[in-house]
Amino acid sequence: GQVLDASAGFVAPAGSVIQVVSSNSNSYARVQTTSTGYIASGCGVSITPSSTSSKILLLFTVGMSYSQIASNAVILAIARNTTVLNAGAANYGGSFFQIPSNNNYIGSHQSWVDSPSTTSSVAYNLYGRSQNGSLVFLLHEGSSYSLTAMEIAG
């Protein structure tokens, strides 16, 4: 067999997973808003990239979002620090749920690849907003969420 000698340091090949950080909860409190501007949900994770060339693969799952009004949408997105990354050209976020009738619940799954170009700690958070100013729950009480950040060698 072969022996790996990392005594002089080790450089992971491009595309290798260098580190994985995750945050999750099975009993998160309700986060609600009528804001049409993005607000932080409080669900997040921090990671410190080992190289400025690293990419961060983000995987986010929200167990349940909710809107009371059929003509409204729950809009969810991922933010680096306070900058929304995947708002899209129309500002509809990474997940846009137009509710077909009153009082609907829905789950959300998102992924995003970020290039933070830093070796300082970076915070990633779930942000959300209401499409038209009617009440939405970004997270419904008792719902679960999971956020995973994976550093990928550049």
Backbone as a chain_set.jsonl record, in Angstrom:
{"seq": "GQVLDASAGFVAPAGSVIQVVSSNSNSYARVQTTSTGYIASGCGVSITPSSTSSKILLLFTVGMSYSQIASNAVILAIARNTTVLNAGAANYGGSFFQIPSNNNYIGSHQSWVDSPSTTSSVAYNLYGRSQNGSLVFLLHEGSSYSLTAMEIAG", "coords": {"N": [[0.82, -1.188, 0.0], [0.196, 2.36, -0.14], [1.73, 5.102, 1.574], [0.742, 8.025, 3.14], [2.395, 10.967, 3.543], [2.157, 13.633, 5.475], [3.737, 15.379, 6.815], [5.026, 17.67, 5.96], [2.968, 19.299, 5.483], [-0.282, 19.436, 3.972], [-2.056, 19.607, 1.005], [-5.218, 19.709, -0.041], [-6.705, 18.112, -2.838], [-8.314, 19.89, -5.544], [-11.802, 20.228, -5.304], [-12.138, 18.509, -3.196], [-13.706, 17.756, -0.067], [-13.156, 19.747, 2.645], [-13.937, 20.626, 5.207], [-16.845, 20.26, 7.297], [-19.657, 21.839, 8.572], [-22.484, 22.04, 10.639], [-25.836, 22.975, 11.561], [-28.759, 22.468, 13.392], [-32.218, 22.03, 14.345], [-34.923, 20.55, 16.07], [-37.066, 21.69, 17.256], [-37.794, 24.415, 16.759], [-38.56, 27.846, 17.438], [-41.383, 29.866, 16.391], [-40.963, 32.01, 13.585], [-42.03, 34.918, 12.359], [-43.31, 37.309, 9.939], [-44.324, 40.387, 8.374], [-42.922, 41.788, 6.675], [-41.767, 43.049, 3.535], [-39.211, 43.219, 2.852], [-36.15, 41.403, 3.134], [-35.638, 39.526, 6.127], [-33.709, 38.313, 8.9], [-33.862, 34.948, 10.001], [-32.749, 33.759, 12.165], [-31.749, 31.245, 12.004], [-28.831, 29.634, 11.398], [-25.342, 29.14, 10.45], [-21.827, 29.126, 11.041], [-18.696, 29.272, 9.351], [-15.186, 28.876, 8.894], [-13.274, 29.411, 6.285], [-10.422, 27.636, 4.988], [-8.859, 28.53, 2.97], [-8.594, 31.193, 0.577], [-9.417, 30.476, -1.912], [-11.312, 28.567, -1.632], [-14.564, 27.051, -1.995], [-17.912, 27.241, -0.762], [-20.309, 24.934, -0.121], [-23.68, 25.051, 0.4], [-26.376, 23.655, 2.131], [-29.724, 23.652, 2.809], [-32.571, 23.003, 4.764], [-35.916, 23.502, 5.547], [-38.418, 22.63, 7.68], [-41.142, 23.513, 7.817], [-42.946, 26.146, 6.462], [-45.291, 28.879, 6.314], [-48.313, 30.464, 5.205], [-51.07, 32.636, 5.641], [-52.705, 33.738, 3.737], [-54.093, 33.374, 0.531], [-53.213, 34.815, -1.715], [-50.626, 35.487, -1.247], [-47.028, 35.017, -0.879], [-44.471, 33.012, 0.597], [-41.149, 33.803, 0.832], [-37.963, 32.573, 0.703], [-34.439, 32.745, 1.343], [-30.843, 32.396, 1.144], [-28.303, 33.895, 3.071], [-25.088, 35.477, 3.158], [-23.402, 36.557, 5.867], [-24.957, 39.487, 6.09], [-25.845, 39.738, 3.528], [-28.009, 38.846, 1.025], [-27.743, 36.0, -0.942], [-28.995, 34.497, -2.983], [-31.2, 35.899, -4.147], [-32.143, 36.384, -6.693], [-33.002, 37.767, -9.948], [-35.584, 38.841, -9.953], [-36.006, 39.163, -7.296], [-37.075, 36.992, -5.888], [-35.962, 35.032, -4.343], [-34.419, 31.895, -3.168], [-36.344, 30.056, -2.676], [-39.698, 30.164, -3.464], [-42.929, 30.387, -2.57], [-45.97, 30.425, -3.708], [-49.038, 30.595, -2.359], [-51.712, 28.376, -2.731], [-54.228, 28.365, -1.501], [-55.934, 29.572, 1.439], [-54.159, 29.361, 4.592], [-51.858, 27.486, 4.294], [-49.195, 25.115, 4.52], [-45.725, 24.469, 3.972], [-42.692, 22.781, 3.065], [-39.151, 23.444, 2.603], [-36.288, 23.187, 0.53], [-32.991, 24.038, -0.136], [-30.05, 24.693, -2.072], [-26.783, 26.048, -2.484], [-23.848, 27.383, -3.952], [-21.163, 29.101, -2.747], [-18.592, 31.59, -3.045], [-16.65, 32.83, -0.924], [-14.117, 34.032, -0.72], [-12.272, 34.475, 1.434], [-10.452, 33.993, 4.521], [-11.511, 34.406, 6.91], [-14.02, 34.062, 9.472], [-17.243, 33.183, 8.308], [-20.668, 33.851, 8.283], [-23.609, 32.107, 7.589], [-27.019, 32.403, 6.906], [-30.562, 31.763, 7.107], [-32.766, 33.775, 5.424], [-35.821, 35.611, 5.012], [-38.977, 36.704, 3.563], [-42.147, 38.394, 3.09], [-44.26, 38.266, 0.259], [-46.244, 40.221, -0.362], [-46.69, 41.715, 1.928], [-48.509, 40.596, 3.67], [-49.097, 38.459, 6.518], [-46.609, 36.026, 7.09], [-45.057, 32.937, 8.048], [-41.807, 32.277, 8.438], [-40.576, 30.179, 9.634], [-42.43, 27.699, 11.174], [-43.744, 27.23, 14.461], [-42.345, 24.57, 16.321], [-41.399, 23.364, 14.095], [-38.741, 21.929, 12.09], [-35.308, 22.632, 11.225], [-32.405, 22.563, 9.128], [-29.086, 23.337, 8.441], [-26.292, 23.026, 6.473], [-22.892, 23.57, 5.916], [-20.339, 23.127, 3.674], [-16.925, 23.132, 3.169], [-15.207, 23.314, 0.181], [-12.321, 22.396, -1.517], [-10.54, 24.679, -3.556]], "CA": [[0.0, 0.0, 0.0], [0.873, 3.646, -0.135], [1.719, 5.834, 2.83], [0.595, 9.462, 2.948], [3.263, 11.728, 4.442], [1.67, 15.007, 5.554], [4.59, 16.088, 7.763], [5.374, 18.983, 5.396], [1.699, 19.947, 5.152], [-1.107, 18.712, 3.029], [-2.944, 20.434, 0.201], [-6.294, 18.864, -0.557], [-6.969, 18.318, -4.267], [-9.511, 20.667, -5.863], [-13.041, 19.456, -5.251], [-12.204, 17.725, -1.954], [-14.369, 18.358, 1.084], [-12.154, 20.04, 3.663], [-14.606, 20.633, 6.509], [-18.308, 20.3, 7.279], [-20.234, 22.429, 9.772], [-23.941, 22.024, 10.497], [-26.675, 23.455, 12.651], [-30.128, 22.019, 13.185], [-33.097, 22.024, 15.504], [-36.209, 19.885, 15.876], [-38.12, 22.381, 18.002], [-37.502, 25.836, 16.605], [-39.673, 28.758, 17.704], [-41.966, 30.504, 15.211], [-40.41, 33.262, 13.076], [-43.057, 35.439, 11.473], [-43.075, 38.672, 9.467], [-45.124, 40.985, 7.306], [-41.958, 42.596, 5.92], [-41.481, 42.704, 2.145], [-37.751, 43.178, 2.769], [-35.63, 40.207, 3.789], [-35.245, 39.579, 7.532], [-33.0, 37.114, 9.358], [-34.702, 34.012, 10.755], [-32.025, 33.267, 13.33], [-31.214, 29.914, 11.694], [-27.609, 29.829, 10.65], [-24.126, 28.408, 10.757], [-20.608, 29.854, 10.686], [-17.583, 28.442, 8.904], [-13.966, 29.634, 8.606], [-12.564, 28.743, 5.185], [-8.971, 27.496, 5.175], [-8.194, 29.148, 1.819], [-9.425, 32.162, -0.143], [-9.909, 29.858, -3.154], [-12.333, 27.569, -1.297], [-15.983, 27.285, -2.229], [-18.745, 26.742, 0.324], [-21.568, 24.34, -0.56], [-24.679, 25.232, 1.448], [-27.581, 22.844, 2.019], [-30.666, 24.15, 3.798], [-33.901, 22.415, 4.784], [-36.86, 24.046, 6.523], [-39.51, 21.674, 7.77], [-42.471, 24.042, 7.578], [-43.254, 27.564, 6.367], [-46.747, 29.006, 6.354], [-48.954, 31.729, 4.872], [-52.507, 32.604, 5.883], [-53.434, 34.381, 2.642], [-53.887, 32.674, -0.738], [-52.544, 35.643, -2.722], [-49.291, 35.844, -0.748], [-45.99, 34.0, -0.998], [-43.337, 32.969, 1.513], [-39.942, 33.843, 0.022], [-36.81, 32.239, 1.533], [-33.155, 32.861, 0.655], [-29.648, 32.199, 1.968], [-27.481, 35.11, 3.143], [-23.736, 35.458, 3.743], [-23.449, 37.663, 6.808], [-26.29, 40.086, 5.906], [-26.09, 39.9, 2.095], [-28.756, 37.728, 0.442], [-26.975, 35.471, -2.069], [-29.786, 33.914, -4.065], [-32.474, 36.609, -4.292], [-32.579, 36.299, -8.09], [-33.242, 39.042, -10.626], [-36.904, 39.345, -9.582], [-36.023, 39.204, -5.834], [-37.955, 35.935, -5.406], [-35.256, 34.126, -3.448], [-34.129, 30.524, -3.55], [-37.617, 29.339, -2.558], [-40.848, 31.061, -3.595], [-44.12, 29.559, -2.422], [-47.271, 31.087, -3.883], [-49.954, 29.74, -1.619], [-52.907, 28.192, -3.547], [-55.435, 28.654, -0.73], [-55.597, 30.078, 2.768], [-53.624, 28.479, 5.627], [-51.069, 26.397, 3.728], [-47.868, 24.857, 5.059], [-44.864, 23.864, 2.961], [-41.282, 22.647, 3.412], [-38.247, 24.041, 1.62], [-34.923, 22.677, 0.426], [-32.181, 24.891, -0.998], [-28.596, 24.522, -2.104], [-26.111, 27.195, -3.081], [-22.388, 27.358, -3.874], [-20.654, 30.462, -2.532], [-17.138, 31.816, -3.102], [-16.479, 33.983, -0.035], [-12.785, 34.635, -0.928], [-11.74, 34.936, 2.71], [-10.123, 32.977, 5.52], [-12.177, 34.844, 8.136], [-15.296, 33.399, 9.724], [-18.379, 33.627, 7.503], [-21.95, 33.384, 8.809], [-24.673, 31.878, 6.61], [-28.3, 32.397, 7.6], [-31.798, 31.768, 6.351], [-33.513, 35.028, 5.424], [-37.108, 35.443, 4.358], [-39.834, 37.875, 3.464], [-43.497, 38.235, 2.563], [-44.354, 38.831, -1.082], [-47.07, 41.422, -0.466], [-46.886, 42.362, 3.223], [-49.388, 39.808, 4.532], [-48.355, 37.656, 7.496], [-46.048, 34.72, 6.751], [-44.155, 32.334, 9.022], [-40.626, 31.719, 7.786], [-40.529, 28.886, 10.319], [-43.585, 27.514, 12.047], [-43.304, 26.677, 15.748], [-42.246, 23.116, 16.344], [-40.816, 22.886, 12.846], [-37.31, 21.666, 12.147], [-34.479, 23.173, 10.163], [-31.037, 22.062, 9.069], [-28.2, 24.066, 7.538], [-24.958, 22.425, 6.396], [-21.915, 24.295, 5.093], [-19.186, 22.279, 3.372], [-15.838, 23.805, 2.463], [-14.69, 22.542, -0.936], [-11.02, 22.925, -1.952], [-10.575, 25.36, -4.867]], "C": [[0.857, 1.241, 0.0], [0.725, 4.311, 1.218], [1.65, 7.319, 2.507], [1.445, 10.168, 3.988], [2.811, 13.187, 4.412], [2.523, 15.839, 6.5], [4.995, 17.47, 7.266], [4.121, 19.76, 5.023], [0.964, 19.142, 4.106], [-2.003, 19.695, 2.304], [-3.98, 19.5, -0.416], [-6.496, 19.136, -2.045], [-8.262, 19.115, -4.47], [-10.732, 19.758, -5.89], [-13.194, 18.614, -4.002], [-12.973, 18.488, -0.88], [-13.335, 18.524, 2.189], [-12.76, 20.034, 5.064], [-16.119, 20.741, 6.303], [-18.774, 20.847, 8.625], [-21.74, 22.408, 9.589], [-24.616, 22.548, 11.754], [-28.084, 22.968, 12.365], [-30.9, 22.056, 14.489], [-34.385, 21.318, 15.134], [-37.352, 20.606, 16.577], [-37.913, 23.888, 17.958], [-38.748, 26.673, 16.869], [-40.149, 29.411, 16.402], [-41.236, 31.804, 14.876], [-41.404, 33.778, 12.054], [-42.735, 36.868, 11.066], [-44.172, 39.101, 8.5], [-44.222, 41.82, 6.403], [-41.824, 42.109, 4.482], [-39.983, 42.796, 1.851], [-37.258, 41.978, 3.545], [-35.278, 40.483, 5.246], [-34.55, 38.271, 7.889], [-33.94, 36.258, 10.191], [-34.047, 33.577, 12.059], [-31.457, 31.875, 13.14], [-29.941, 30.103, 10.879], [-26.462, 28.979, 11.138], [-22.943, 29.269, 10.338], [-19.514, 28.866, 10.308], [-16.396, 29.358, 8.617], [-13.203, 28.904, 7.518], [-11.056, 28.712, 5.432], [-8.189, 28.156, 4.052], [-9.145, 30.137, 1.15], [-9.972, 31.588, -1.447], [-10.997, 28.813, -2.903], [-13.725, 28.024, -1.711], [-16.735, 26.703, -1.028], [-20.048, 26.235, -0.281], [-22.53, 24.399, 0.615], [-25.908, 24.389, 1.143], [-28.514, 23.244, 3.153], [-31.999, 23.45, 3.652], [-34.71, 23.077, 5.888], [-38.066, 23.128, 6.521], [-40.868, 22.245, 7.431], [-42.477, 25.564, 7.569], [-44.76, 27.671, 6.152], [-47.188, 30.389, 5.9], [-50.45, 31.583, 5.084], [-53.314, 33.016, 4.649], [-53.089, 33.726, 1.314], [-53.108, 33.497, -1.757], [-51.125, 36.039, -2.327], [-48.313, 34.704, -0.983], [-44.99, 34.146, 0.137], [-42.095, 32.893, 0.634], [-38.745, 33.639, 0.949], [-35.533, 32.325, 0.704], [-32.028, 32.617, 1.658], [-28.807, 33.472, 1.908], [-26.105, 34.782, 3.702], [-23.624, 36.721, 4.566], [-24.83, 38.313, 6.655], [-26.636, 40.282, 4.435], [-26.792, 38.661, 1.541], [-28.05, 37.297, -0.841], [-27.835, 35.056, -3.25], [-31.166, 34.56, -4.19], [-33.016, 36.479, -5.704], [-32.913, 37.677, -8.648], [-34.578, 39.658, -10.217], [-37.088, 39.419, -8.066], [-36.964, 38.157, -5.232], [-37.218, 34.844, -4.63], [-34.98, 32.751, -4.021], [-35.352, 29.635, -3.464], [-38.734, 30.362, -2.576], [-42.09, 30.188, -3.563], [-45.359, 30.412, -2.541], [-48.313, 30.142, -3.317], [-51.269, 29.601, -2.394], [-54.221, 28.45, -2.818], [-55.001, 29.135, 0.649], [-55.03, 28.965, 3.653], [-52.9, 27.254, 5.069], [-49.684, 26.339, 4.352], [-47.035, 24.188, 3.972], [-43.433, 23.792, 3.483], [-40.416, 23.242, 2.307], [-36.877, 23.384, 1.688], [-34.175, 23.584, -0.546], [-30.738, 24.43, -0.974], [-28.01, 25.716, -2.829], [-24.618, 26.995, -2.939], [-21.9, 28.795, -3.806], [-19.137, 30.467, -2.642], [-16.817, 33.023, -2.23], [-15.124, 34.684, -0.143], [-12.201, 35.229, 0.355], [-11.296, 33.733, 3.536], [-10.639, 33.41, 6.894], [-13.503, 34.105, 8.275], [-16.411, 34.039, 8.9], [-19.642, 33.023, 8.099], [-22.945, 33.252, 7.661], [-25.978, 31.714, 7.376], [-29.449, 32.302, 6.621], [-32.464, 33.124, 6.536], [-34.847, 34.774, 4.733], [-37.885, 36.735, 4.335], [-41.224, 37.467, 2.985], [-43.54, 38.87, 1.179], [-45.111, 40.16, -1.084], [-47.365, 42.106, 0.868], [-47.891, 41.676, 4.127], [-48.534, 38.906, 5.424], [-47.892, 36.323, 6.912], [-45.196, 34.246, 7.919], [-42.998, 31.745, 8.231], [-40.373, 30.323, 8.326], [-41.754, 28.812, 11.212], [-43.112, 26.871, 13.341], [-43.353, 25.154, 15.717], [-41.65, 22.526, 15.087], [-39.325, 22.632, 13.037], [-36.599, 22.432, 11.035], [-33.106, 22.528, 10.238], [-30.265, 22.893, 8.059], [-26.826, 23.417, 7.62], [-24.097, 23.257, 5.476], [-20.709, 23.395, 4.929], [-18.141, 23.098, 2.628], [-15.273, 22.839, 1.417], [-13.388, 23.188, -1.412], [-11.13, 23.485, -3.364], [-9.427, 24.976, -5.739]], "O": [[2.08, 1.179, 0.124], [-0.267, 4.115, 1.92], [2.42, 7.813, 1.684], [1.238, 9.985, 5.188], [3.054, 13.894, 3.435], [2.085, 16.899, 6.948], [5.279, 18.354, 8.075], [4.201, 20.769, 4.322], [1.536, 18.275, 3.446], [-2.645, 20.533, 2.938], [-3.651, 18.617, -1.208], [-6.459, 20.293, -2.464], [-9.188, 19.023, -3.665], [-10.689, 18.655, -6.435], [-14.265, 18.058, -3.762], [-12.897, 19.714, -0.799], [-12.712, 17.552, 2.617], [-12.165, 19.499, 5.999], [-16.597, 21.241, 5.285], [-18.344, 20.382, 9.68], [-22.235, 22.721, 8.506], [-24.045, 22.558, 12.844], [-28.553, 23.044, 11.229], [-30.328, 22.105, 15.578], [-34.884, 21.466, 14.019], [-38.498, 20.165, 16.493], [-37.862, 24.551, 18.994], [-39.862, 26.253, 16.556], [-39.397, 29.494, 15.431], [-40.928, 32.6, 15.764], [-41.606, 33.162, 11.007], [-41.984, 37.562, 11.751], [-44.85, 38.272, 7.894], [-44.696, 42.478, 5.477], [-41.774, 40.905, 4.232], [-39.539, 42.49, 0.744], [-37.888, 41.573, 4.522], [-34.703, 41.521, 5.573], [-34.779, 37.244, 7.251], [-34.72, 36.776, 10.989], [-34.724, 33.08, 12.959], [-30.757, 31.368, 14.016], [-29.978, 30.671, 9.788], [-26.581, 28.211, 12.094], [-23.041, 30.05, 9.391], [-19.418, 27.774, 10.867], [-16.575, 30.483, 8.152], [-12.554, 27.893, 7.786], [-10.489, 29.641, 6.009], [-6.975, 28.326, 4.167], [-10.36, 29.94, 1.158], [-10.897, 32.156, -2.028], [-11.542, 28.242, -3.847], [-14.019, 29.218, -1.768], [-16.249, 25.786, -0.364], [-20.803, 27.002, -0.88], [-22.247, 23.87, 1.69], [-26.42, 24.409, 0.024], [-28.137, 23.183, 4.324], [-32.509, 23.312, 2.54], [-34.249, 23.198, 7.023], [-38.664, 22.881, 5.475], [-41.684, 21.556, 6.82], [-42.067, 26.201, 8.54], [-45.423, 26.68, 5.846], [-46.513, 31.379, 6.179], [-51.037, 30.551, 4.757], [-54.49, 32.67, 4.539], [-51.913, 33.541, 1.004], [-52.403, 32.925, -2.589], [-50.495, 36.846, -3.011], [-48.712, 33.571, -1.251], [-44.695, 35.254, 0.584], [-41.997, 32.012, -0.221], [-38.529, 34.427, 1.87], [-35.537, 32.019, -0.488], [-32.246, 32.632, 2.87], [-28.62, 34.055, 0.841], [-25.958, 33.94, 4.587], [-23.736, 37.827, 4.038], [-25.813, 37.703, 7.076], [-27.633, 40.936, 4.126], [-26.242, 37.56, 1.581], [-27.788, 38.118, -1.72], [-27.441, 35.245, -4.401], [-32.174, 33.867, -4.321], [-34.232, 36.465, -5.896], [-33.085, 38.635, -7.895], [-34.69, 40.882, -10.143], [-38.187, 39.703, -7.589], [-37.58, 38.398, -4.193], [-37.818, 33.822, -4.297], [-35.261, 32.471, -5.186], [-35.405, 28.581, -4.098], [-38.724, 31.316, -1.798], [-42.281, 29.342, -4.436], [-45.762, 31.058, -1.574], [-48.438, 29.005, -3.77], [-51.896, 30.617, -2.693], [-55.233, 28.726, -3.462], [-53.815, 29.1, 0.975], [-55.367, 27.792, 3.493], [-53.288, 26.119, 5.344], [-49.081, 27.364, 4.67], [-47.56, 23.436, 3.151], [-43.01, 24.649, 4.259], [-40.898, 23.51, 1.207], [-36.376, 23.066, 2.767], [-34.66, 23.866, -1.642], [-30.265, 23.855, 0.006], [-28.659, 26.32, -3.683], [-24.157, 26.49, -1.915], [-22.183, 29.604, -4.69], [-18.482, 29.464, -2.362], [-16.718, 34.137, -2.744], [-14.994, 35.825, 0.301], [-11.698, 36.352, 0.354], [-11.709, 32.601, 3.282], [-10.25, 32.845, 7.916], [-14.036, 33.584, 7.295], [-16.514, 35.263, 8.806], [-19.687, 31.828, 8.389], [-23.104, 34.171, 6.858], [-26.044, 30.985, 8.365], [-29.336, 32.703, 5.463], [-32.698, 33.565, 7.661], [-34.98, 33.827, 3.957], [-37.525, 37.72, 4.98], [-41.44, 36.342, 2.536], [-42.916, 39.908, 0.956], [-44.68, 41.117, -1.727], [-48.215, 42.995, 0.923], [-48.111, 42.13, 5.25], [-47.378, 38.629, 5.107], [-48.679, 35.587, 6.317], [-44.677, 35.055, 8.687], [-43.187, 30.818, 7.444], [-40.008, 29.407, 7.589], [-42.069, 29.764, 11.925], [-42.187, 26.06, 13.331], [-44.271, 24.547, 15.165], [-41.42, 21.319, 15.014], [-38.728, 23.068, 14.022], [-37.208, 22.825, 10.041], [-32.701, 22.014, 11.281], [-30.739, 23.124, 6.946], [-26.262, 23.275, 8.705], [-24.521, 23.614, 4.377], [-20.12, 22.947, 5.913], [-18.429, 23.687, 1.586], [-14.912, 21.703, 1.728], [-13.352, 24.389, -1.681], [-11.723, 22.87, -4.25], [-9.317, 25.462, -6.864]]}, "num_chains": 1, "name": "protein.A"}
